[in-house]
Short mmCIF file of C-alpha atoms in Angstrom, two decimals:
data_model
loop_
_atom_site.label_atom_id
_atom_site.label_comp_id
_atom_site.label_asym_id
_atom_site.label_seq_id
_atom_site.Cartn_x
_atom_site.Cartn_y
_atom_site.Cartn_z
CA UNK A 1 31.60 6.23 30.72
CA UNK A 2 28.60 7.81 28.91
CA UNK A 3 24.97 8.77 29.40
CA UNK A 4 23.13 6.52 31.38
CA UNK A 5 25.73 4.83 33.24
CA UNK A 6 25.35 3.43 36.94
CA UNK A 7 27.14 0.20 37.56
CA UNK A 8 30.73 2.00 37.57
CA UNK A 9 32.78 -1.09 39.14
CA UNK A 10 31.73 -3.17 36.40
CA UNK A 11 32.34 -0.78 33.85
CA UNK A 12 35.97 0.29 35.29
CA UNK A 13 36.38 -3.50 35.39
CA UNK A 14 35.70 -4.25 32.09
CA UNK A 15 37.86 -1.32 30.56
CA UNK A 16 41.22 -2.99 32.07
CA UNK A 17 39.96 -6.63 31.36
CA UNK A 18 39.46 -7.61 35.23
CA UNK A 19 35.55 -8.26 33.98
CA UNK A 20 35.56 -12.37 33.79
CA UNK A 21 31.69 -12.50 32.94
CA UNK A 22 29.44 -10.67 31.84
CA UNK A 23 27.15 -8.23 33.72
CA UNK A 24 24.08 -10.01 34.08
CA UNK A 25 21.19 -8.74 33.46
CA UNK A 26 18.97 -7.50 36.23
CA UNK A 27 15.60 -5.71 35.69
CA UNK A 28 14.60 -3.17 38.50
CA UNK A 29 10.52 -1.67 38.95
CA UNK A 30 10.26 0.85 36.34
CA UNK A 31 7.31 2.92 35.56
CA UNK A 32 6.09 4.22 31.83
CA UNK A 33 9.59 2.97 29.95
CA UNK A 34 9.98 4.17 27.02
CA UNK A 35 9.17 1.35 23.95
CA UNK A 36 9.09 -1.48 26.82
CA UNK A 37 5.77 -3.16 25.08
CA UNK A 38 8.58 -4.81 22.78
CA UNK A 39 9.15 -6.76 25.19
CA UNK A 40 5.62 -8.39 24.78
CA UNK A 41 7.84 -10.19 22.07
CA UNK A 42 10.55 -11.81 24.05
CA UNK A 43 8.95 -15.27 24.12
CA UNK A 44 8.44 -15.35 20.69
CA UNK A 45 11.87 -14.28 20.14
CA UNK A 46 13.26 -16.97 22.32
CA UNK A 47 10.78 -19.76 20.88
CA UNK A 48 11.77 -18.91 17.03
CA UNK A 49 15.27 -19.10 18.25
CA UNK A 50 16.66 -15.99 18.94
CA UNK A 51 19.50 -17.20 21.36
CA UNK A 52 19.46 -20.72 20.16
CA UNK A 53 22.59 -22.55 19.10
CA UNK A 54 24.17 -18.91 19.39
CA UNK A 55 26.91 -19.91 21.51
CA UNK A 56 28.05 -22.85 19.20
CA UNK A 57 28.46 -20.24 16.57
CA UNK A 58 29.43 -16.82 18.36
CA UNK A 59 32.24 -16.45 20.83
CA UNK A 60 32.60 -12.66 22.75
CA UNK A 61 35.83 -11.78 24.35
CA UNK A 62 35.85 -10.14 27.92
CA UNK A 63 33.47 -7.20 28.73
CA UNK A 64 30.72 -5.38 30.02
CA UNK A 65 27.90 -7.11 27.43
CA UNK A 66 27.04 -10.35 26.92
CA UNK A 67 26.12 -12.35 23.72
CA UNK A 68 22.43 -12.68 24.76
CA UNK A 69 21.96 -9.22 25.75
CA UNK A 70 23.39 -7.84 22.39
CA UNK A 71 21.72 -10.20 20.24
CA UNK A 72 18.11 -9.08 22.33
CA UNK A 73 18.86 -5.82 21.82
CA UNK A 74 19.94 -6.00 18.06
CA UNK A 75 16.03 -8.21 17.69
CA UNK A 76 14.31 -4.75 19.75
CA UNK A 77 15.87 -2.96 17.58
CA UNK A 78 14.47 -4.79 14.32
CA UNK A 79 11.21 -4.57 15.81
CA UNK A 80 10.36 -1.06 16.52
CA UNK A 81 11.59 -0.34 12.91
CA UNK A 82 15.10 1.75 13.58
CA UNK A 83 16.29 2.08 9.97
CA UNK A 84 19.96 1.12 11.62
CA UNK A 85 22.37 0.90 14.01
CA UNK A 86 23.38 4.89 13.60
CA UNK A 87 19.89 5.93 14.35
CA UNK A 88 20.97 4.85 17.70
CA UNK A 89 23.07 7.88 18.49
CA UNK A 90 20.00 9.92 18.43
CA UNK A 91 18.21 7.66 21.08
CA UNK A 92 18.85 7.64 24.90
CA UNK A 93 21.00 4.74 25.70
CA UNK A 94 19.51 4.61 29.42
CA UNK A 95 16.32 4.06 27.89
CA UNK A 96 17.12 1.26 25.72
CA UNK A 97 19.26 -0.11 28.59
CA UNK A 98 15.87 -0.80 30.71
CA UNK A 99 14.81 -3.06 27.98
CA UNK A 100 17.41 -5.52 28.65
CA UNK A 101 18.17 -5.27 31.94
CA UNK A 102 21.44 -3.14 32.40
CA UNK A 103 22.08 0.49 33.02
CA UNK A 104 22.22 1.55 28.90
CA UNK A 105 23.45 0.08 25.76
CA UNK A 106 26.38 0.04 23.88
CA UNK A 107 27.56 3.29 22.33
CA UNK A 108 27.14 2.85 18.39
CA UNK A 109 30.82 2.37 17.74
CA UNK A 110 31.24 -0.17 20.22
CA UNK A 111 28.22 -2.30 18.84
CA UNK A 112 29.73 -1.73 15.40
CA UNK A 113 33.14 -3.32 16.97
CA UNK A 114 31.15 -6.16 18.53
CA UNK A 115 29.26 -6.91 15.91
CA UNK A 116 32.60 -6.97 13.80
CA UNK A 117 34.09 -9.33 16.15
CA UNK A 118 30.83 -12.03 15.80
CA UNK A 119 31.44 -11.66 12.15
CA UNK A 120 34.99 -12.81 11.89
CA UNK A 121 34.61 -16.34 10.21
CA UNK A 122 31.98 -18.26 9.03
CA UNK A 123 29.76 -18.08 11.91
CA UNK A 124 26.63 -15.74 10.44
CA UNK A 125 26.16 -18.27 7.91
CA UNK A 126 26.56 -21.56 9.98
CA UNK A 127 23.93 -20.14 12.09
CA UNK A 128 21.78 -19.06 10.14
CA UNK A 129 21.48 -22.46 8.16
CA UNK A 130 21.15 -24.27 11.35
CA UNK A 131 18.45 -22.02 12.43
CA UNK A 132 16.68 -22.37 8.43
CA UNK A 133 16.58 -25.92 8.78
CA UNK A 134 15.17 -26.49 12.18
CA UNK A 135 12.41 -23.47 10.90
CA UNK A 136 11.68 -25.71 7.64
CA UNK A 137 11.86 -29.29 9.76
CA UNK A 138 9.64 -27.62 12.39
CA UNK A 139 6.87 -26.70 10.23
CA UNK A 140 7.02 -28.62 7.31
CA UNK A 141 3.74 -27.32 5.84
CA UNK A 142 4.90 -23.79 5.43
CA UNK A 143 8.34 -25.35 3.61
CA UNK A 144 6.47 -26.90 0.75
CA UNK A 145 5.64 -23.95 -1.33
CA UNK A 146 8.16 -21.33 -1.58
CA UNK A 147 8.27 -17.50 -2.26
CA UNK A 148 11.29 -16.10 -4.06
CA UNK A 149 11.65 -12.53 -4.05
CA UNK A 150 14.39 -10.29 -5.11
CA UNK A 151 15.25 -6.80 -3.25
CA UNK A 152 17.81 -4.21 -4.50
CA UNK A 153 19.46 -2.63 -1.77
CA UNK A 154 20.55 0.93 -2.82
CA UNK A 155 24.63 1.00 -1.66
CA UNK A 156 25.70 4.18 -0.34
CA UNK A 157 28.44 4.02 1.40
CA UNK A 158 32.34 4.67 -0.11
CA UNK A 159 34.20 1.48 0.41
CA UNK A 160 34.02 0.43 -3.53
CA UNK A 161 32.23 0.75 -6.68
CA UNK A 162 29.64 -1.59 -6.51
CA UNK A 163 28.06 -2.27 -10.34
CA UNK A 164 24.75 -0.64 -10.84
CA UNK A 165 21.10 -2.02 -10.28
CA UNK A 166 17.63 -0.46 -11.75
CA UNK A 167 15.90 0.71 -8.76
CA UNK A 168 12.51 0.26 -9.56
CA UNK A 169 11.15 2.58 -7.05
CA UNK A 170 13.50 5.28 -8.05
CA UNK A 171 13.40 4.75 -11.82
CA UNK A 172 17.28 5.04 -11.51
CA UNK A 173 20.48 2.89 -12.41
CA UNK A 174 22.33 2.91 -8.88
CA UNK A 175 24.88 1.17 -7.32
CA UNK A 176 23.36 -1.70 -5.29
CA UNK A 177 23.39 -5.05 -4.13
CA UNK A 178 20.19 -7.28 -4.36
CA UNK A 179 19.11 -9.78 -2.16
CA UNK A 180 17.14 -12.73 -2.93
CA UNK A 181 14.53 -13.65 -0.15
CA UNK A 182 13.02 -17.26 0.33
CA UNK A 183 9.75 -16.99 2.28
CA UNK A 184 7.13 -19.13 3.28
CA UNK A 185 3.82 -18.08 1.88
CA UNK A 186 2.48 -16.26 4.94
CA UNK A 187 5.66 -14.22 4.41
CA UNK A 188 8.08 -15.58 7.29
CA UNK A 189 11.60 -15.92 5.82
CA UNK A 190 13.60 -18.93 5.85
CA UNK A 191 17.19 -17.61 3.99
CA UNK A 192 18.15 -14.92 1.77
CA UNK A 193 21.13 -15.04 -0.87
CA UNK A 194 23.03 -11.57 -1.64
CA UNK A 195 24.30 -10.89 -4.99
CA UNK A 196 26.59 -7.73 -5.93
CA UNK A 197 26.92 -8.99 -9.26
CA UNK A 198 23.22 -9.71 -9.96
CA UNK A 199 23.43 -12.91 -12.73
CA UNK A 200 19.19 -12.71 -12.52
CA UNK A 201 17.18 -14.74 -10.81
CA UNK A 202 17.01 -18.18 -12.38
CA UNK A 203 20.64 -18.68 -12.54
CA UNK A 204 20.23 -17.57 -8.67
CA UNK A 205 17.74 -20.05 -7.41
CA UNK A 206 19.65 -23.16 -9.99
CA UNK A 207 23.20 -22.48 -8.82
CA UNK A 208 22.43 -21.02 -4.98
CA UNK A 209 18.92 -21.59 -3.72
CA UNK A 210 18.48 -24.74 -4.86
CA UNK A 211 21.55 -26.52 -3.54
CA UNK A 212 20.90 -25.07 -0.02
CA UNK A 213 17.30 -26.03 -0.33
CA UNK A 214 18.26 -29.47 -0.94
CA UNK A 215 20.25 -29.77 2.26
CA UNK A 216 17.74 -28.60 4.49
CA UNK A 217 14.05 -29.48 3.29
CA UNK A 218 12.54 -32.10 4.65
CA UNK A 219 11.11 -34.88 2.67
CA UNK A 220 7.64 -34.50 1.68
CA UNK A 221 7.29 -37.47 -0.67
CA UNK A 222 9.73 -40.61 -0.56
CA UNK A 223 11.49 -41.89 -3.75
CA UNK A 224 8.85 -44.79 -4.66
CA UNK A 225 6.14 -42.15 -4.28
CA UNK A 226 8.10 -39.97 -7.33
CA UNK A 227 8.84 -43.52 -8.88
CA UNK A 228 5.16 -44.30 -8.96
CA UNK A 229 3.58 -41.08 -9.94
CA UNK A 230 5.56 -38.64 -12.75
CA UNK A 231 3.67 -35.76 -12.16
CA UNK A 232 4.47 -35.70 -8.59
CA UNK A 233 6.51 -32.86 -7.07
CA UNK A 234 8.69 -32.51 -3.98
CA UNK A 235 8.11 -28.86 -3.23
CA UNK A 236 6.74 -25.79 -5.08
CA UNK A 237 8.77 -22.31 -6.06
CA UNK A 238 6.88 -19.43 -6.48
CA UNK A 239 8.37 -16.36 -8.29
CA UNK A 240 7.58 -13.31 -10.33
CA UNK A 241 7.81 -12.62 -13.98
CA UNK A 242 11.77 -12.75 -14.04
CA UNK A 243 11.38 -16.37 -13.62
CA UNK A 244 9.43 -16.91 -16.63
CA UNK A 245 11.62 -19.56 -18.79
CA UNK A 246 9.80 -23.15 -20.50
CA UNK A 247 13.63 -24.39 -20.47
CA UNK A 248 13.87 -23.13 -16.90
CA UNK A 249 10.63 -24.94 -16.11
CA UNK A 250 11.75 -28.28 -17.83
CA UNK A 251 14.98 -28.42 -15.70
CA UNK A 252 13.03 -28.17 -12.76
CA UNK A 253 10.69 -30.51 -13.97
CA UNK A 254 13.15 -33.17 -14.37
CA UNK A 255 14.12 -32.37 -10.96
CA UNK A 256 10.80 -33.14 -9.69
CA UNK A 257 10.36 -29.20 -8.56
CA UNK A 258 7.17 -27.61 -9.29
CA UNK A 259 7.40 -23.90 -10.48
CA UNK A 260 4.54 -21.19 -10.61
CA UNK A 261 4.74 -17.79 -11.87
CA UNK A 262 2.79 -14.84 -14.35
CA UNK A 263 2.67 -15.87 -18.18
CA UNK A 264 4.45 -13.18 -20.03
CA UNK A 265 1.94 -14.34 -23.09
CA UNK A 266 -0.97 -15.09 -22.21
CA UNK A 267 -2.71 -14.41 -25.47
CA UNK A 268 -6.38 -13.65 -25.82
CA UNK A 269 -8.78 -13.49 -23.12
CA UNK A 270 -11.23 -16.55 -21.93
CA UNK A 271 -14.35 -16.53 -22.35
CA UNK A 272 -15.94 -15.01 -19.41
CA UNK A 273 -18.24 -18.18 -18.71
CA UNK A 274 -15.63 -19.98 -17.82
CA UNK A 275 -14.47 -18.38 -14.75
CA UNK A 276 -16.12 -19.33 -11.28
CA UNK A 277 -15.98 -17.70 -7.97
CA UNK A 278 -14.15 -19.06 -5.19
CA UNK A 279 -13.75 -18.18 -1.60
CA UNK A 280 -10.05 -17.25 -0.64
CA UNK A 281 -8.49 -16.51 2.97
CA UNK A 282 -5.23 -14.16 2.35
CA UNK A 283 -2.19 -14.60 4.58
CA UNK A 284 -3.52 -11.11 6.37
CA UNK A 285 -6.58 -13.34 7.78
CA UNK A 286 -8.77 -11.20 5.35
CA UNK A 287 -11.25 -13.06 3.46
CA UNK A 288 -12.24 -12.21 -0.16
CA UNK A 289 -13.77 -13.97 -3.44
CA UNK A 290 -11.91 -14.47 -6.46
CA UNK A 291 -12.78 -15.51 -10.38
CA UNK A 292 -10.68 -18.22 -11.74
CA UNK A 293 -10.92 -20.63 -14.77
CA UNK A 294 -8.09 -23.12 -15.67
CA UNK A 295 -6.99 -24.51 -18.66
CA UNK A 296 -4.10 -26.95 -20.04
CA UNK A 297 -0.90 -24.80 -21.99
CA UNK A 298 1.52 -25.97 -24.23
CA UNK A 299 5.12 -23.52 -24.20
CA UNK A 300 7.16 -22.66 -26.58
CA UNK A 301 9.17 -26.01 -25.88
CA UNK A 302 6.30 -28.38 -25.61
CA UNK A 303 6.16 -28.57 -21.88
CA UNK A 304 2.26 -28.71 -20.85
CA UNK A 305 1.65 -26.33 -17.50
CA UNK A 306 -1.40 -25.75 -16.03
CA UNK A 307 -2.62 -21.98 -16.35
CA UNK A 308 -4.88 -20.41 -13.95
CA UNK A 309 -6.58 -17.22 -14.93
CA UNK A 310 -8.11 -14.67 -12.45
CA UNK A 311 -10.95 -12.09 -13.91
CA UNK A 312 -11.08 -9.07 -12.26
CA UNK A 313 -13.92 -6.81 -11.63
CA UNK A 314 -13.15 -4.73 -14.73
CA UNK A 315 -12.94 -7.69 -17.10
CA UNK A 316 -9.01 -8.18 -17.05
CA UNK A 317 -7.11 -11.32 -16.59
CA UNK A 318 -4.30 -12.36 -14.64
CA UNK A 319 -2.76 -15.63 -15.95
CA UNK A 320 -0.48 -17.78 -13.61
CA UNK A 321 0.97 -20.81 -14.81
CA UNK A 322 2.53 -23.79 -13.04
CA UNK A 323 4.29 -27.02 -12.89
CA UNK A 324 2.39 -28.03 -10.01
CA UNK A 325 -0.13 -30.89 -11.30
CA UNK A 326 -1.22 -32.66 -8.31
CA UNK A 327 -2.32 -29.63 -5.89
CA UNK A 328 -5.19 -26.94 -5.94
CA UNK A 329 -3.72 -23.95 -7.53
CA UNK A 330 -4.95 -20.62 -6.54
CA UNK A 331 -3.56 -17.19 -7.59
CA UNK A 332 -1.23 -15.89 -5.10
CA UNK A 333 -0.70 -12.59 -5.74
CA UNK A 334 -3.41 -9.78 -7.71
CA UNK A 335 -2.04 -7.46 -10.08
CA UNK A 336 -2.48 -4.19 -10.34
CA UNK A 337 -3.20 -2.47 -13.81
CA UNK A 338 -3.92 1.39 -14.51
CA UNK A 339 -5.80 1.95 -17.90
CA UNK A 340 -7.17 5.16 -19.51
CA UNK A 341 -11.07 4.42 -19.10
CA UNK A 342 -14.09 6.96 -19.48
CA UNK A 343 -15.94 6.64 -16.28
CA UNK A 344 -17.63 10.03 -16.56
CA UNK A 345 -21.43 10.10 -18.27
CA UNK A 346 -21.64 9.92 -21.96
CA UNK A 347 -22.06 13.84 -22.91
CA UNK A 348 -20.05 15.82 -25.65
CA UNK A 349 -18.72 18.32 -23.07
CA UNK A 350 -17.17 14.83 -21.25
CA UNK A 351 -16.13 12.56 -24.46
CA UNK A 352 -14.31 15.15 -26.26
CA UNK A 353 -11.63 15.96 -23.82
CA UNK A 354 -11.25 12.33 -23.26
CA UNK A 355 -11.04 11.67 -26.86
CA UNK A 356 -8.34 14.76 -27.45
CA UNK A 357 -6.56 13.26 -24.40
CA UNK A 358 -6.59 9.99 -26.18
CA UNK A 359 -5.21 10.84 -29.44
CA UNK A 360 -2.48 12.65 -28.00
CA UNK A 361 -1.66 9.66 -26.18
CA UNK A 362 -1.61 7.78 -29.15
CA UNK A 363 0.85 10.12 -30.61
CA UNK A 364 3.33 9.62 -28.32
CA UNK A 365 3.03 6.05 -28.18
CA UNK A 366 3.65 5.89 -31.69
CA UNK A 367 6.28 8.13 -31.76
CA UNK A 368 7.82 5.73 -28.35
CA UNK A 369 7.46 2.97 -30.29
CA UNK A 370 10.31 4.12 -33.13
CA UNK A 371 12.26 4.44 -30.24
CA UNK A 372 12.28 1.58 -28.71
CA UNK A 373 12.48 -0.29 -31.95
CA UNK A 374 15.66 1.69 -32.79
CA UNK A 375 16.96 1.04 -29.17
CA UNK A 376 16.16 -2.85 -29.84
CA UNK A 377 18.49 -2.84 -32.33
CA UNK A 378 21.33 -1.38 -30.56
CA UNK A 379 20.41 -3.94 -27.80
CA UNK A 380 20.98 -6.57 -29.94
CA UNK A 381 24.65 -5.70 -30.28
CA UNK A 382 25.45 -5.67 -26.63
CA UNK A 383 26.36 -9.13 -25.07
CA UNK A 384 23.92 -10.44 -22.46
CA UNK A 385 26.20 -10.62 -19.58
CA UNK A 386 30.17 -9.51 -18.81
CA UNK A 387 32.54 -11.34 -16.95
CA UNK A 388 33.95 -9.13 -14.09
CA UNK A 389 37.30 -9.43 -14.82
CA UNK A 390 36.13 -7.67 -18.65
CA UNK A 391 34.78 -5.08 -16.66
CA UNK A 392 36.29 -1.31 -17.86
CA UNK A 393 38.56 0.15 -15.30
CA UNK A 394 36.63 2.85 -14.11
CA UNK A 395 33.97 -0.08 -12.59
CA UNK A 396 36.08 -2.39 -11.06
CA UNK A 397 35.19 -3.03 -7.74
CA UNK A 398 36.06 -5.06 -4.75
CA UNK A 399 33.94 -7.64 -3.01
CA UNK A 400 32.56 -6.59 -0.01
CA UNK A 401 32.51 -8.78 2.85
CA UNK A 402 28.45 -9.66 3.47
CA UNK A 403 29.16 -11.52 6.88
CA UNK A 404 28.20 -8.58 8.88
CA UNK A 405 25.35 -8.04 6.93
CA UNK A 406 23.87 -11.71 7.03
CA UNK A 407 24.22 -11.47 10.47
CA UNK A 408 22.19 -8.72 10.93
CA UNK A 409 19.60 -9.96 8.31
CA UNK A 410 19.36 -13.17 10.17
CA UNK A 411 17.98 -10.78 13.23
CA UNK A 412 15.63 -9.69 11.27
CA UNK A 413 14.29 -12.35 10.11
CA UNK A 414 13.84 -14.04 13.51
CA UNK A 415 12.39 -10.53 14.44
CA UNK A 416 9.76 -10.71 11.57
CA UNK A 417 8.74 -14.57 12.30
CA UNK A 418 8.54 -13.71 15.87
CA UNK A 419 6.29 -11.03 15.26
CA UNK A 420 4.58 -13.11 12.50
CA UNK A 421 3.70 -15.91 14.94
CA UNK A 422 2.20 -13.19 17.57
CA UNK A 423 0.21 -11.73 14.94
CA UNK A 424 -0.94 -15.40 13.69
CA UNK A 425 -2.17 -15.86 17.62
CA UNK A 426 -3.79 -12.57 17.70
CA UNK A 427 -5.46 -12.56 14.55
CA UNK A 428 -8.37 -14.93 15.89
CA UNK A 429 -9.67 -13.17 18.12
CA UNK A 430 -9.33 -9.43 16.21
CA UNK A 431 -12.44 -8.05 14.35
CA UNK A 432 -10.07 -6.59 11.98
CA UNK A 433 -7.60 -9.00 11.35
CA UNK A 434 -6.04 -7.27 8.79
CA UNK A 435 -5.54 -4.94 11.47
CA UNK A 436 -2.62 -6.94 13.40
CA UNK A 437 0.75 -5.94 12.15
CA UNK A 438 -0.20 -1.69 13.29
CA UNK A 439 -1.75 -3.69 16.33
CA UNK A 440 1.59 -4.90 16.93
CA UNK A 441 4.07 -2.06 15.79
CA UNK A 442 1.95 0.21 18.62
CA UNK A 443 2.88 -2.39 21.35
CA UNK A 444 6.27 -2.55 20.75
CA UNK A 445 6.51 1.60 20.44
CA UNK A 446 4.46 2.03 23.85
CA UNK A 447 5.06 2.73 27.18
CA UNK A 448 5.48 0.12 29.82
CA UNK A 449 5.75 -0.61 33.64
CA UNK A 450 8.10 -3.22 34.52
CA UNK A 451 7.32 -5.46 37.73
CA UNK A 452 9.93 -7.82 38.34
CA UNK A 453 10.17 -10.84 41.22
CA UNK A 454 13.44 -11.72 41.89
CA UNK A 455 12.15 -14.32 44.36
CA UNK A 456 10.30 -16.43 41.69
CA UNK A 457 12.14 -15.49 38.73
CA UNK A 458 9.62 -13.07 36.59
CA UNK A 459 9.35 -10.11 34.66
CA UNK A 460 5.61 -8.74 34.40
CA UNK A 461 5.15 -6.03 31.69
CA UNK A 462 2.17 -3.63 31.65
CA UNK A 463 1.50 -1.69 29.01
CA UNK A 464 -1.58 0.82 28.43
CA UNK A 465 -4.59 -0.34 26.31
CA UNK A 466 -3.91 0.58 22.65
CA UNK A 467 -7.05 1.68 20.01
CA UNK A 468 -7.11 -0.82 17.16
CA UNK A 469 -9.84 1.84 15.61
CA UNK A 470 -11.95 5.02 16.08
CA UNK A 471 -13.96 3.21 18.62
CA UNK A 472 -12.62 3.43 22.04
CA UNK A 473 -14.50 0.40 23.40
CA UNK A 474 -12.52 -1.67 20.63
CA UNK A 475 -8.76 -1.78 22.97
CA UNK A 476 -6.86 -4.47 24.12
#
């Protein structure tokens, strides 16, 4: 029956279908469990909606595990940072088993077959837009500005020949998927869209983001308040360079949706005078100053935007631009740049090194440049995009089914808001707020005693004080 095993009669019961319910879960006085600070996170689990609406979605057959014990365990497992579900063959099942209240956990292949059988139809994505609108309803603040990010997710498995993806942090072309993420600006998700055949990301967010956003935003400004006012925007959509299109911006113009991204062409620099400083708190709880100026810009198209422009500390400028025309605009994101600068005192033993270094830079850049001008041209003769069905027969490939998979994402992202409202309630009274995610990933990971009263219905959980720095009078 495996490692870990104790109750036997429900076990033997389940394997001949004699098990009507579910064992239920019952926590005995355990000293020093292995990872049982995750369950410091229950409640915030529960309140974000972990087992919520779960049963109008999900239906188990007979056995040993019920639907709220594999969906906690599948949340644990998000939040201690297991890569995936096979890591689990190198844990002890007993272990895990404590954290929910039963004598172990499933064996991988039988949470694989589980899993499989919650997947079936259409239920993943039913509840995960159920559980997307109540988050956006719920906190309507966090709903009006919008992140969009897109993720390539490196496919390595055998099943097809998925197309290939540039994997940025690999510098490679490999097979992939990418998933586009819709956060709130503090990071908490709200949805993600997967895309095998990647069409880019404005096509993504006009033909699938948008639509769904539709349905479940609330309404932040009535019809006569748009009627009255033609600058006024429903919500904001905040994106990365990919995004940068005037006819993308019109379109969403018209629909009275505010975009904000980096200019690709910014042009020459502002006048340093113009930039002022301005106190900004970042998402972390970490307070810092930034330079900004802000100007009118007319696109390519005749669209005016409003560009903000951030100066750094070395004299180089970030523009952002934005549809937005009603609200405060402040950068969101800082870029990072890496130039060839002479930092070292002026002396000839110093500058000429630099200056050979310099020139043979130059070379290659030159000699770059004729390549990439030749490769321009051959560019040119290659059509933008290929319908699948054009596709040569050695890449044709078969859609995979994603149900699993959104399943499994939705997990995680009620594991990352739960964690993200914990570290929002922490983060006060820290002296290093910044500090609060490790803070949290050393919880979950610790030891724990559990204390439970059956009498009046409780589960106490102590944990050992954990260092948030060098200085051991700093614990909680």
């Amino acid at each position: 029956m495996g490692m870990g095993t104790r109750n036997v009669d429900a076990r033997l019961a389940a394997s001949i279908g004699q098990l009507e319910e579910p064992v239920v879960p019952d926590f005995q006085a355990l000293q020093d469990v292995p990872k049982g600070g995750v369950l410091f996170a229950l409640p915030a689990l529960l309140v974000t909606g972990l087992l919520k609406y779960s049963e109008n979605f999900f239906k188990l057959s007979k056995g040993y595990y019920g639907l709220d014990s594999l969906l906690i365990i599948l949340a644990f497992i998000a939040l201690v940072r297991v890569k995936s579900i096979e890591s689990l063959r190198y844990s002890a099942p007993g272990e895990w088993g404590k954290l929910i209240g039963l004598d172990r956990i499933p064996e991988v292949r039988t949470l694989r077959s589980k899993i499989k059988q919650l997947t079936q139809d259409e239920g993943p994505q039913q509840w995960s837009e159920a559980l997307c609108k109540e988050w956006m309803q719920s906190a309507p603040e966090q709903a009006s500005i919008l992140y969009i990010d897109g993720h390539v997710r490196v496919y390595n498995e055998q099943q097809t020949k998925l197309p290939r993806h540039h994997v940025a942090r690999q510098k490679l072309c490999l097979r992939a998927t990418t998933d586009y993420w819709v956060n709130a600006m503090d990071g908490q998700p709200f949805m993600v869209i997967n895309k095998a055949v990647d069409p880019g990301m404005i096509k993504v967010i006009e033909n699938d983001i948008l639509p769904q956003l539709e349905k479940r935003l609330p309404t932040f400004v009535n019809a006569e308040e748009l009627k009255s006012d033609p600058l006024l925007h429903r919500f904001t959509l905040v994106c990365d360079r990919e995004s940068y299109s005037p006819p993308f911006f019109k379109r969403m113009k018209a629909q009275r949706v505010a975009c904000l991204t980096y200019h690709k062409y910014p042009g020459e620099n502002w006048p340093e005078e113009e930039f002022l400083p301005y106190a900004v708190t970042l998402s972390s709880g970490e307070q810092t100053q930034l330079n900004l100026a802000e100007r009118g810009h007319c696109l390519s198209n005749g669209l005016w935007v409003r560009e903000i422009r951030k100066l750094s500390q070395k004299g180089h400028q970030t523009s952002i631009i934005g549809t937005d025309y009603r609200s405060e605009m402040i950068p969101l994101a800082v870029a990072r740049f890496a130039t060839l600068t002479l930092d070292a005192p002026i002396e000839p033993d110093k500058v000429e090194p630099f200056l050979q270094k310099k020139t043979i830079c130059q070379e290659e850049i030159e000699a770059f440049q004729v390549q990439i001008k030749t490769l321009k041209e051959k560019r040119k003769q290659t059509p933008h995009y290929l319908k699948v069905k054009d596709l040569p027969e050695e890449e044709q490939f078969q859609q995979l089914s994603t149900k699993s998979k959104h399943f499994i994402d939705t997990i995680k992202m009620i594991a990352y808001r739960a964690e993200t409202a914990m570290a929002n309630l922490l983060r006060e009274t820290l002296s290093r707020p910044d500090e609060v995610r490790s803070l949290l990933r050393a919880i979950y990971s610790s030891e724990a005693d559990l204390i439970p009263d059956h009498e009046q219905g409780t589960l106490t959980v102590k944990f050992i004080s954990v260092p948030l720095s060098d200085s051991p009078s700093e614990l909680i």
